Tab-separated table of C-alpha atoms and ligand atoms in Angstrom:
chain	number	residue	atom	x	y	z
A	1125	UNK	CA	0.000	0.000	0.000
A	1126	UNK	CA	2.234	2.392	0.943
A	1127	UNK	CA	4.283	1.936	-2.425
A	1128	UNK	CA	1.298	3.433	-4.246
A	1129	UNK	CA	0.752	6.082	-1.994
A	1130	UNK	CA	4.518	6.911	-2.544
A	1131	UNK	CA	3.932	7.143	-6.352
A	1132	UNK	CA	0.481	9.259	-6.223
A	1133	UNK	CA	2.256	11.655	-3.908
A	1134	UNK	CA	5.324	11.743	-6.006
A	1135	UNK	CA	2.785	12.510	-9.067
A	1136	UNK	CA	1.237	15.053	-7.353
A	1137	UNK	CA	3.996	17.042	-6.091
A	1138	UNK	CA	4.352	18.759	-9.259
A	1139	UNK	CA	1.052	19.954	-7.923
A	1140	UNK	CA	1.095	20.327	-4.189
A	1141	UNK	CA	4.976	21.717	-4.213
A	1142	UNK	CA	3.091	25.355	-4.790
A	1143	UNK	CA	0.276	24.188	-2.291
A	1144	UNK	CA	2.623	22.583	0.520
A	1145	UNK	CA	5.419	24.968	0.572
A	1146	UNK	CA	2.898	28.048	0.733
A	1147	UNK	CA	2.106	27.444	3.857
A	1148	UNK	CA	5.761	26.759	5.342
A	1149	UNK	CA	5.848	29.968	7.953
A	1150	UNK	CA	3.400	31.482	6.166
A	1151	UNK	CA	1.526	34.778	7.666
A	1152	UNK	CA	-2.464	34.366	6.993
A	1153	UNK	CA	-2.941	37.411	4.753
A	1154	UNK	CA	-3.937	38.386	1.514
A	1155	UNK	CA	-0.977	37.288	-0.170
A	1156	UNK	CA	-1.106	33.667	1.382
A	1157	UNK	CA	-4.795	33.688	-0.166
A	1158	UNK	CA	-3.484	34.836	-3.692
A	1159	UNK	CA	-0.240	32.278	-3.806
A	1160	UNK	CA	-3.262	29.760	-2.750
A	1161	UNK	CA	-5.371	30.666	-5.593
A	1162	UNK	CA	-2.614	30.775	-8.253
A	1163	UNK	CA	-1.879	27.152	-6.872
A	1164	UNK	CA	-4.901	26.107	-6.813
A	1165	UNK	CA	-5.529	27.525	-10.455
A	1166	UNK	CA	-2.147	25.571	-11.779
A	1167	UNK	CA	-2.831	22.377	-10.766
A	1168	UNK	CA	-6.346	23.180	-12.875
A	1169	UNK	CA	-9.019	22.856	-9.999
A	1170	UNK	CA	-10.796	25.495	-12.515
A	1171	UNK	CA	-12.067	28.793	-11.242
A	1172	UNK	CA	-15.146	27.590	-9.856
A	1173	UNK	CA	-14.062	25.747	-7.625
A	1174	UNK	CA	-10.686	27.600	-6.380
A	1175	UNK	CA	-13.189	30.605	-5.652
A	1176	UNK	CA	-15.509	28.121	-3.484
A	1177	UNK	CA	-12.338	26.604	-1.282
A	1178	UNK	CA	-11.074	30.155	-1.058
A	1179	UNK	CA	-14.190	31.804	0.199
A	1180	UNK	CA	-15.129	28.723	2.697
A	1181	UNK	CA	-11.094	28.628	3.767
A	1182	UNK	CA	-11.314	32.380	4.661
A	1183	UNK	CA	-14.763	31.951	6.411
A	1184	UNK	CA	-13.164	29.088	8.102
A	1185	UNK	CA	-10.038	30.971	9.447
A	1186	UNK	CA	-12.142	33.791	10.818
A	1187	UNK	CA	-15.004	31.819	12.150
A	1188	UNK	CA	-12.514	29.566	14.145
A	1189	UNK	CA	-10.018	32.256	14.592
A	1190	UNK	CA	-7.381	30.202	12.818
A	1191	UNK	CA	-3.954	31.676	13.595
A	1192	UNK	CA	-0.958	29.184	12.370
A	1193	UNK	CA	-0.463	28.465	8.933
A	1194	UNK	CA	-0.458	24.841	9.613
A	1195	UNK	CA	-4.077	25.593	10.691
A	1196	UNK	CA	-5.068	26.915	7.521
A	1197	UNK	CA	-3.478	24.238	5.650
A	1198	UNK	CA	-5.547	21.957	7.823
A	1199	UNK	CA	-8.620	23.834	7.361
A	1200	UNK	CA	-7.872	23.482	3.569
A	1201	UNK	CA	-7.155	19.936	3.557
A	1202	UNK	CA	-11.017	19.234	5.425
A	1203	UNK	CA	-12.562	21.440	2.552
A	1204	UNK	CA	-10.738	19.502	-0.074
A	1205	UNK	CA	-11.928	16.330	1.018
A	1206	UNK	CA	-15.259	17.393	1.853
A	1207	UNK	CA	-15.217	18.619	-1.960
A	1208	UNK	CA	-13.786	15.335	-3.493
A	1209	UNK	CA	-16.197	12.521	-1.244
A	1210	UNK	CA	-18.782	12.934	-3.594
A	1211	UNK	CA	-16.838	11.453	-5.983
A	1212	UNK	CA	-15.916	8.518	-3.856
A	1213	UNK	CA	-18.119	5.841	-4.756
A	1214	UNK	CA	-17.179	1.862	-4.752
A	1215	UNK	CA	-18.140	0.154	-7.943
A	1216	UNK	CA	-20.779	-2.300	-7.015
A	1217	UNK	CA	-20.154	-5.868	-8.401
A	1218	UNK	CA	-22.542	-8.925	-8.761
A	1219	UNK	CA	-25.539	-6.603	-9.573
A	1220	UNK	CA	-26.481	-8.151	-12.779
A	1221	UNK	CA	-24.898	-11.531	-14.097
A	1222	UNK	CA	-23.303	-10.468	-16.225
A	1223	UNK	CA	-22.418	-6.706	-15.339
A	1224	UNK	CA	-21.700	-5.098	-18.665
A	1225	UNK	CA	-18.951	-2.077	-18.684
A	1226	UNK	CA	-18.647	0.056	-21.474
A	1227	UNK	CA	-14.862	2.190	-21.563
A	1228	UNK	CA	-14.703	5.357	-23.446
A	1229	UNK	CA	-12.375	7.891	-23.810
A	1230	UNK	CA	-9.768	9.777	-26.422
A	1231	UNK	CA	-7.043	8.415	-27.764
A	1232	UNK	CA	-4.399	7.674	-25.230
A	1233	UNK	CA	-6.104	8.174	-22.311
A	1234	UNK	CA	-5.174	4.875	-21.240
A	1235	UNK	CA	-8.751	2.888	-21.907
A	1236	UNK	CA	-6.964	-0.384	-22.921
A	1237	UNK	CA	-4.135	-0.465	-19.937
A	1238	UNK	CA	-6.701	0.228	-17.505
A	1239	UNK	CA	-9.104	-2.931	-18.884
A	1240	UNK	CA	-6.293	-4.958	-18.394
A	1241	UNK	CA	-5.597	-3.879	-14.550
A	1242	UNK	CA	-9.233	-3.941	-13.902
A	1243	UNK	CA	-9.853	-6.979	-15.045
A	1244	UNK	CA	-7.068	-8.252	-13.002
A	1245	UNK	CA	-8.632	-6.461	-10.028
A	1246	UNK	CA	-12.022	-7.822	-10.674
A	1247	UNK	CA	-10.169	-11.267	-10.731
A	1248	UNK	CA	-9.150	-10.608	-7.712
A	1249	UNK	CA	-12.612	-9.997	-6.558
A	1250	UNK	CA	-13.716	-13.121	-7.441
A	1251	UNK	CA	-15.041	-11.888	-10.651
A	1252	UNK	CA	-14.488	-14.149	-14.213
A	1253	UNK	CA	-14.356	-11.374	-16.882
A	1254	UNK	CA	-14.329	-11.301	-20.819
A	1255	UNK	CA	-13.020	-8.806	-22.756
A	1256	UNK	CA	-14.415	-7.105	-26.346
A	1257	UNK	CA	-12.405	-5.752	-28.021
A	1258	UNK	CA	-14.464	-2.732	-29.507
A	1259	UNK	CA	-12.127	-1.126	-31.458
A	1260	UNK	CA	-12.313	-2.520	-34.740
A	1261	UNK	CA	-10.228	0.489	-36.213
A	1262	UNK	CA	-6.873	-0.395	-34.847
A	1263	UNK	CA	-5.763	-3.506	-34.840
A	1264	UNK	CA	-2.952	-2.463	-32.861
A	1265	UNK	CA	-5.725	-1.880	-30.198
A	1266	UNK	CA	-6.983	-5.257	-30.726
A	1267	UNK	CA	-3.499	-6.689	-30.187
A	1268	UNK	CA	-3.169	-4.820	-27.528
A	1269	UNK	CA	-5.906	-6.076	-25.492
A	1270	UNK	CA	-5.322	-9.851	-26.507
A	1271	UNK	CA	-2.160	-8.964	-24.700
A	1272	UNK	CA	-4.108	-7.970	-21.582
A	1273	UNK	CA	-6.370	-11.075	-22.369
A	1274	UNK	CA	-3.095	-13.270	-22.057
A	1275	UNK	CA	-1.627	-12.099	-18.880
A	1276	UNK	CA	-5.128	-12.434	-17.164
A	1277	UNK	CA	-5.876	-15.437	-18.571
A	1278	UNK	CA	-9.336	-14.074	-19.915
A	1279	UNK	CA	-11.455	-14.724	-22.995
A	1280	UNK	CA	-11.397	-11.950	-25.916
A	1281	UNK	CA	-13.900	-11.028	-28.303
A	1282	UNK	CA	-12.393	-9.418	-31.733
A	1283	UNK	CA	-13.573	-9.044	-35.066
A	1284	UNK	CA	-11.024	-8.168	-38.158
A	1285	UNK	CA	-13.053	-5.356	-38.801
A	1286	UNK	CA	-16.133	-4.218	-38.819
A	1287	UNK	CA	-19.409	-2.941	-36.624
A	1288	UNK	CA	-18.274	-2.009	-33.137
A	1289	UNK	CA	-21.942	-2.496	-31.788
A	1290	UNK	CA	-21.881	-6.025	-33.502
A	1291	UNK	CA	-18.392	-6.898	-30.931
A	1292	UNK	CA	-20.408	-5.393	-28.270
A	1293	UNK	CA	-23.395	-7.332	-29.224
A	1294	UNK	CA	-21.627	-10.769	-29.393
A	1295	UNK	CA	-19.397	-10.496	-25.843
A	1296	UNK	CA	-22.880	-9.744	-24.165
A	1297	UNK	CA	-24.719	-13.227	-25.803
A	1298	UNK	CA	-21.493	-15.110	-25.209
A	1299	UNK	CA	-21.119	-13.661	-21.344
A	1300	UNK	CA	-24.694	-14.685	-20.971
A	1301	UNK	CA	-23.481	-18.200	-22.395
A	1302	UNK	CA	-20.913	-18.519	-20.732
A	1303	UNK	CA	-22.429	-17.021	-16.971
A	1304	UNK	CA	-19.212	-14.981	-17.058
A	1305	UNK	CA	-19.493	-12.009	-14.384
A	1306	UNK	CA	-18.189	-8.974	-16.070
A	1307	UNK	CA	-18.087	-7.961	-19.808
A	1308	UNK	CA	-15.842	-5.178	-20.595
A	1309	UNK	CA	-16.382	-3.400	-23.455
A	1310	UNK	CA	-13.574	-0.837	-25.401
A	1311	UNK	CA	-14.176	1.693	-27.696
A	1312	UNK	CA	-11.920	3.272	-30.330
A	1313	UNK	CA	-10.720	6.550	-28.690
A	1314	UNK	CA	-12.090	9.927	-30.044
A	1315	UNK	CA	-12.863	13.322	-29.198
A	1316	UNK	CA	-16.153	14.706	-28.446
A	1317	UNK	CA	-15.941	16.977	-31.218
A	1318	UNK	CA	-16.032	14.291	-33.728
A	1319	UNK	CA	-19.960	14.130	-33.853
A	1320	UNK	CA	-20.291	11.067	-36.077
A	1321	UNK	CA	-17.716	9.136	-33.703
A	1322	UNK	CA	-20.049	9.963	-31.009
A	1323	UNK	CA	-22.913	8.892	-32.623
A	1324	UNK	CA	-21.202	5.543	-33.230
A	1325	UNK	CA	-20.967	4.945	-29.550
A	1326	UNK	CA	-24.369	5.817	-29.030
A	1327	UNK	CA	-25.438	3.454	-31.035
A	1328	UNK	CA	-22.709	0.710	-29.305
A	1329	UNK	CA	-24.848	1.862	-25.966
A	1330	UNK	CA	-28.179	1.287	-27.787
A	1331	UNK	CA	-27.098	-2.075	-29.439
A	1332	UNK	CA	-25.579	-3.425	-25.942
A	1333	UNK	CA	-29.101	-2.502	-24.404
A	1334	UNK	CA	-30.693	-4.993	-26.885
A	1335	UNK	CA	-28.672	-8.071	-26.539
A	1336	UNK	CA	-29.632	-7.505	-22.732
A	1337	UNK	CA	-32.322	-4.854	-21.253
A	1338	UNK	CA	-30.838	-3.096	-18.554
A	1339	UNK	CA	-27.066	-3.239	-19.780
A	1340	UNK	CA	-24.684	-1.071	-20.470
A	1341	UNK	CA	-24.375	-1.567	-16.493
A	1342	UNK	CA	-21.582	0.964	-16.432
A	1343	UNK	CA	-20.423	3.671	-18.717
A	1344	UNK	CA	-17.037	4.513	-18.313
A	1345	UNK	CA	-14.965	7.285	-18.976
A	1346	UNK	CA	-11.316	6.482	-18.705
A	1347	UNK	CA	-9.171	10.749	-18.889
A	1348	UNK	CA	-5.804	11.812	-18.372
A	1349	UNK	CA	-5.071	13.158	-15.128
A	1350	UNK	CA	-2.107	14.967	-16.619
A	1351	UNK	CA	-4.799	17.043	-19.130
A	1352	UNK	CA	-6.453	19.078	-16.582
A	1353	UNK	CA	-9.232	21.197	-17.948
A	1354	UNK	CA	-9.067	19.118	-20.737
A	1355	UNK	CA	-10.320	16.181	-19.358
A	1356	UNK	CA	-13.209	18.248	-17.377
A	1357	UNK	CA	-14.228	19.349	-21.052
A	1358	UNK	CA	-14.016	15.671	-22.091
A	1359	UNK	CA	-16.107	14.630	-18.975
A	1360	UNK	CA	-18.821	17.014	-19.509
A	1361	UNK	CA	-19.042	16.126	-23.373
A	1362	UNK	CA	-18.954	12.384	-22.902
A	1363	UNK	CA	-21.600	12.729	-20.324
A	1364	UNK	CA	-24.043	14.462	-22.256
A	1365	UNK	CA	-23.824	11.703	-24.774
A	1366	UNK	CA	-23.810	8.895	-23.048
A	1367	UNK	CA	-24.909	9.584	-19.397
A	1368	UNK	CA	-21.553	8.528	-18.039
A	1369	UNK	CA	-22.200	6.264	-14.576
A	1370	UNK	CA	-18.263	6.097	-13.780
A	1371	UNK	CA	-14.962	7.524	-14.580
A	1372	UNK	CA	-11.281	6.265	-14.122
A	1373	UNK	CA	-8.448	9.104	-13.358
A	1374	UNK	CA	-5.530	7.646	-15.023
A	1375	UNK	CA	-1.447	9.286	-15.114
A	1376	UNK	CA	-1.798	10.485	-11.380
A	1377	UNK	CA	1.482	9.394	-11.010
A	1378	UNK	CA	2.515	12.227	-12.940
A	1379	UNK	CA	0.545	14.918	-12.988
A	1380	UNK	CA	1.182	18.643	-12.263
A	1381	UNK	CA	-2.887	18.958	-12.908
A	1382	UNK	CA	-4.474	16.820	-9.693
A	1383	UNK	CA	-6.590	19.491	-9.051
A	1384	UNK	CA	-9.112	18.449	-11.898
A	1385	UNK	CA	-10.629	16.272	-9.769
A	1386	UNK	CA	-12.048	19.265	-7.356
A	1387	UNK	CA	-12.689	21.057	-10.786
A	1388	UNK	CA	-14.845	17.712	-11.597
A	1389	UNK	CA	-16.119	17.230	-8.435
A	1390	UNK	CA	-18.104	21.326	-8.797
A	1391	UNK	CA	-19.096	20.229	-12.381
A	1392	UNK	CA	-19.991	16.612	-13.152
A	1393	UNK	CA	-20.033	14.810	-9.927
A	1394	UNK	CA	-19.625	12.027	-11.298
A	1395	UNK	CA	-18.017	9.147	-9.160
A	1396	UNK	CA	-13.997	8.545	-9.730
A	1397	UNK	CA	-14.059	4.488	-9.577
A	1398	UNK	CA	-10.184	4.127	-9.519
A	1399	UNK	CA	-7.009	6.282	-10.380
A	1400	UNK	CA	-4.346	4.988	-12.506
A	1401	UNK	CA	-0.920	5.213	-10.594
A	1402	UNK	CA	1.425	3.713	-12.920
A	1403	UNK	CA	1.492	1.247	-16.245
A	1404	UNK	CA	1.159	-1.694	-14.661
A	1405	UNK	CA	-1.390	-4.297	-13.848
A	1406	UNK	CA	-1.089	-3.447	-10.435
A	1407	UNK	CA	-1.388	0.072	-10.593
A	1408	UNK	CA	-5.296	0.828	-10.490
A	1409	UNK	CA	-6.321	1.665	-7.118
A	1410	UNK	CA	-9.788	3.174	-5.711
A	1411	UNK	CA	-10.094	6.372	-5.160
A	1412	UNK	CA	-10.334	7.612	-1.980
A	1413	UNK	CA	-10.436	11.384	-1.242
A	1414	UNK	CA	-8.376	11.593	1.996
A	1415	UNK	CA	-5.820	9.799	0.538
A	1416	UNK	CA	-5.833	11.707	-2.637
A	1417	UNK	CA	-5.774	15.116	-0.436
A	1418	UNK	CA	-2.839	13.750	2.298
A	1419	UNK	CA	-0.837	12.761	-1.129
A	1420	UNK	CA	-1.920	16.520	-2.614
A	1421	UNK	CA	-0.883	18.678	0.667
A	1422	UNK	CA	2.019	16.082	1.999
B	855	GDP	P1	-5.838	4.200	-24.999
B	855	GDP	O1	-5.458	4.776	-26.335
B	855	GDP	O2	-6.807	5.083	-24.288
B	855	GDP	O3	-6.278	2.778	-25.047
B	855	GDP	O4	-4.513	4.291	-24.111
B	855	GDP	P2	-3.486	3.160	-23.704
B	855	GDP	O5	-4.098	2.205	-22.755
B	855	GDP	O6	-2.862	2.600	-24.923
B	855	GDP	O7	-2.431	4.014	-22.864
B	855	GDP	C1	-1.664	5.050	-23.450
B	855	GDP	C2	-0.332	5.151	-22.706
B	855	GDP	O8	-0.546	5.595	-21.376
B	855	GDP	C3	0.404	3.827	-22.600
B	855	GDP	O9	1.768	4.059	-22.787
B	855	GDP	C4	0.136	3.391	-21.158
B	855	GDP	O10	1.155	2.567	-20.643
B	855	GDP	C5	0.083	4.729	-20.454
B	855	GDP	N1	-0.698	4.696	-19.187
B	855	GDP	C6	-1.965	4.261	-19.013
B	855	GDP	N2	-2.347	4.435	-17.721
B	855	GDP	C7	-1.284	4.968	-17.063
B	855	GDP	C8	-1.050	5.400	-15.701
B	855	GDP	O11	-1.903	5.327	-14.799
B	855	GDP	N3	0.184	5.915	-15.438
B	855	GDP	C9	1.146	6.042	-16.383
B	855	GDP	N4	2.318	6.568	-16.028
B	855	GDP	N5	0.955	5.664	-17.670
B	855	GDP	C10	-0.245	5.139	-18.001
């Protein structure tokens, strides 16, 4: 455990070197509050929500007559948190046999690397998983997921080419067959902007939802810690397309931009499953907002 922790605080330092070392023998004046907010602003917590920590940390300071700057920073650290629970949510398993994922996200954002680590964590949950392999414009992303199919020992569905919905369409029937527990389904990466690409994974939603009523059981979005606003603009698009249900943070172990998540948290509360710490199987943890704040102001 503490290994991970080691590598999401080393990510975020990039970010929390401006927020920790503010506060070193700091006097609690207007200056502190501006260095705060330009820190805060950096590591692209957006302006919304920098203004809403700054106005509850000053109310804060003066309502409990905060003196030391190691209060403040304290006072600061209970807002952040407060801020980012919302987004804490487990991922409830077992639900529906089988529990259908469906993994969006642009190009790079690490969609395939993080099917591979969750389906080793679901493994390790008990869970039997297949894998479809929903990008039928790559084939490098199809061989790419076989790979992750190999190490974890799981079944994956490919096509040579062809109808993405179709690849959706068949994992479902052959989970049902099968009485596998999870099917996860990746998509070609895009950006929102590309309307007809969209459309396509509407209809892989729609399609999904007819080899099996209530499914797609999740709809996630897999962003880039490192692109900050970026990824709040993909969140927001992706949402209003597909009524997201789950996202995955991924690159948090290097990031100079950690503060999305509070940016996220104001906008689309919508709940952070698991960070991505690292490339490997291992590295997909839950999120879980005091730990992402200690690593943040540590
Ligand atoms: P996709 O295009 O969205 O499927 O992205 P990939 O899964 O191919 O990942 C793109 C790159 O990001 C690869 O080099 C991955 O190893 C890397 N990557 C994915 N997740 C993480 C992470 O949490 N941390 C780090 N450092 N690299 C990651």
């Amino acid at each position: 455990k503490q290994s991970w922790l080691n590598r999401l605080k080393a990510g975020l330092s990039k970010t929390s070197s401006n927020l920790t070392t503010l506060f070193v023998g700091a006097k609690i004046d207007d200056d502190l509050y501006e260095e705060l907010e330009s820190a805060l602003l950096m590591a692209d917590a957006g302006v919304e929500a920098t203004q809403i920590l700054l106005n509850a940390l000053k109310k804060k300071v003066k309502d409990e007559k905060l003196t030391e700057s190691e209060q403040v920073k304290n006072a600061l650290r209970t807002l952040l948190i407060d801020m980012l629970k919302p987004l804490q949510k487990p991922m409830v398993l077992g639900r529906h046999q089988p529990l259908v994922m469906m993994i969006a996200g642009v190009n790079g954002a690490g969609k395939t690397t993080t099917i591979g680590k969750l389906a080793r964590h679901l493994q390790s949950y008990e869970q039997s998983v297949l894998l479809a392999a929903g990008d039928t414009f790559r084939a490098a992303a199809r061989e790419q997921l076989a790979i992750w199919g190999q190490r974890n020992n799981v079944t994956v569905i490919a096509q040579e080419s062809g109808d993405p919905a179709a690849v959706a369409f068949d994992a479902v029937q052959s989970a049902k067959a099968r009485g596998t527990n999870v099917v996860m389904i990746d998509t070609a990466g895009r950006l929102p902007t590309q309307l007809h690409l969209m459309e396509e994974l509407k209809k892989v939603k729609r399609v999904i939802g007819k080899g099996m009523e209530s499914a797609p059981h999740e709809l996630l979005l897999v962003i880039d810690g490192n692109t900050g606003q970026n990824a709040l603009a993909q969140v927001k698009a992706f949402d209003d397309a597909l009524q997201l249900t789950g996202l995955i943070v991924t690159k948090l172990d290097g990031t100079a931009k950690g503060g999305v998540l509070a940016a996220i948290a104001r906008a689309r509360p919508i709940p952070v499953y698991f960070i991505g710490i690292g490339e490997k199987i291992e590295d997909l943890q839950p999120f879980n907002a005091e730990e992402f704040v200690d690593a943040l102001l540590s």
